Amino acid sequence: MKISKEKFGQAFDALVADYKVIAPVSDGSGIAFTEVKSFSDVKQDYLNSKLPPKAFFFPQHEKLMSYKKEGKDVTVKSELKVENTILFGIRPCDAKGMLLLDKVFKNDQYTDPYYYERREKAVIIGLGCTKIAPTCFCSSFEISPAGSEGSDLFLIDLGDSYEVEVVTEKGKALADRLALAELTADEQALVDKIKSAETPSKIDVSNTTSKLDKMFNSPYWDTLQEKCLGCNVCSFSCPTCHCFDISEEVCKNEGTRVRTWDACMAPLFTLHGSGHNPRDNKKARWRQRLMHKFNYFVHNNGSMSCVGCGRCIKSCPVNMDIRQVVDGANKAELVVE
């Protein structure tokens, strides 16, 4: 099915009355996801945003609750405020990243209500990639640049129109509000061509997890960390990193509990109250980063915690390339332990 961009724009503007609509816009220094009021403000022809849109479910800085003591009485108030939201223009790598975050914040053991409530009230409209950046390598993880996994409604840009794919019931509810038409044979051929594309850059991860099982004491980690600055830009720009810190902001008899993004590459991340730090050097922290994404997460959740978006490659000030890091691990000699 398809819809003309003109009709989609009209429907989009009508949705603003019922939803908080988040979409990619140009902010002068790149692409950022922010609230929009009109389809004319949306930037569609973009490679990827500077930061992943995960922040709308897992904010970089959020108040979890506030509390106040009056005499012997203590009142606690949740700071969670959730609106019906549409995230438009999410790329397939970021949509898949949302599914990986779901494994962390909602599973058989526990559910994070702050993340979960936002996810429940959000509809994701994915937008396929018709251009691929040289730093993209999502095909390494069986993610198609035009794949609908993780989206509720998925669009492919055909020039004057969009091909529309309904993925979930949430997506169907939105699609029912659109004036859809049948694709022509030529349009279907174009859709098939776009869907068959892969990223020209790929890495072999078929044996990476099993290789890392035996690499904890490998000398590979000694050389890997040498040029890393420990700036954490790789973690903060990643659509699947989910580490956080919780702090109390207190003044006299009232305060607020705050959750803030943190990163395993930060020196203080594993610092104990005793002063002991089990990962007190970049070698240990880089080992943790790679092991978590390509080994620990696989054992715990059944998939790798990387979607090949390439943000960490683009952003690293010393040009550390995760593709080369994984390739180096694949080729590293094993040490008998």
mmCIF file with all atom_site columns, N, CA, C and O in Angstrom, residues 61 81 116 215 226 266:
data_model
loop_
_atom_site.group_PDB
_atom_site.id
_atom_site.type_symbol
_atom_site.label_atom_id
_atom_site.label_alt_id
_atom_site.label_comp_id
_atom_site.label_asym_id
_atom_site.label_entity_id
_atom_site.label_seq_id
_atom_site.pdbx_PDB_ins_code
_atom_site.Cartn_x
_atom_site.Cartn_y
_atom_site.Cartn_z
_atom_site.occupancy
_atom_site.B_iso_or_equiv
_atom_site.pdbx_formal_charge
_atom_site.auth_seq_id
_atom_site.auth_comp_id
_atom_site.auth_asym_id
_atom_site.auth_atom_id
_atom_site.pdbx_PDB_model_num
ATOM 1  N N  . HIS A 1 61  ? 18.344 12.595  31.537 1.00 0.00 ? 61  HIS A N  1
ATOM 2  C CA . HIS A 1 61  ? 18.250 13.098  32.918 1.00 0.00 ? 61  HIS A CA 1
ATOM 3  C C  . HIS A 1 61  ? 16.770 13.159  33.265 1.00 0.00 ? 61  HIS A C  1
ATOM 4  O O  . HIS A 1 61  ? 16.006 13.847  32.582 1.00 0.00 ? 61  HIS A O  1
ATOM 5  N N  . LYS A 1 81  ? 5.352  11.540  33.993 1.00 0.00 ? 81  LYS A N  1
ATOM 6  C CA . LYS A 1 81  ? 4.277  12.153  33.203 1.00 0.00 ? 81  LYS A CA 1
ATOM 7  C C  . LYS A 1 81  ? 4.401  11.631  31.777 1.00 0.00 ? 81  LYS A C  1
ATOM 8  O O  . LYS A 1 81  ? 5.420  11.845  31.122 1.00 0.00 ? 81  LYS A O  1
ATOM 9  N N  . TYR A 1 116 ? 8.644  1.681   30.652 1.00 0.00 ? 116 TYR A N  1
ATOM 10 C CA . TYR A 1 116 ? 7.547  0.884   30.112 1.00 0.00 ? 116 TYR A CA 1
ATOM 11 C C  . TYR A 1 116 ? 6.334  1.745   29.772 1.00 0.00 ? 116 TYR A C  1
ATOM 12 O O  . TYR A 1 116 ? 5.717  1.575   28.707 1.00 0.00 ? 116 TYR A O  1
ATOM 13 N N  . MET A 1 215 ? 38.551 -15.016 25.958 1.00 0.00 ? 215 MET A N  1
ATOM 14 C CA . MET A 1 215 ? 39.497 -13.910 25.781 1.00 0.00 ? 215 MET A CA 1
ATOM 15 C C  . MET A 1 215 ? 39.636 -12.980 26.977 1.00 0.00 ? 215 MET A C  1
ATOM 16 O O  . MET A 1 215 ? 40.237 -11.914 26.860 1.00 0.00 ? 215 MET A O  1
ATOM 17 N N  . GLU A 1 226 ? 44.908 1.818   24.064 1.00 0.00 ? 226 GLU A N  1
ATOM 18 C CA . GLU A 1 226 ? 46.003 2.781   24.125 1.00 0.00 ? 226 GLU A CA 1
ATOM 19 C C  . GLU A 1 226 ? 45.627 4.200   23.712 1.00 0.00 ? 226 GLU A C  1
ATOM 20 O O  . GLU A 1 226 ? 46.071 5.167   24.308 1.00 0.00 ? 226 GLU A O  1
ATOM 21 N N  . ALA A 1 266 ? 33.362 5.136   32.016 1.00 0.00 ? 266 ALA A N  1
ATOM 22 C CA . ALA A 1 266 ? 33.711 6.199   32.956 1.00 0.00 ? 266 ALA A CA 1
ATOM 23 C C  . ALA A 1 266 ? 34.494 5.631   34.141 1.00 0.00 ? 266 ALA A C  1
ATOM 24 O O  . ALA A 1 266 ? 34.120 4.589   34.689 1.00 0.00 ? 266 ALA A O  1
#
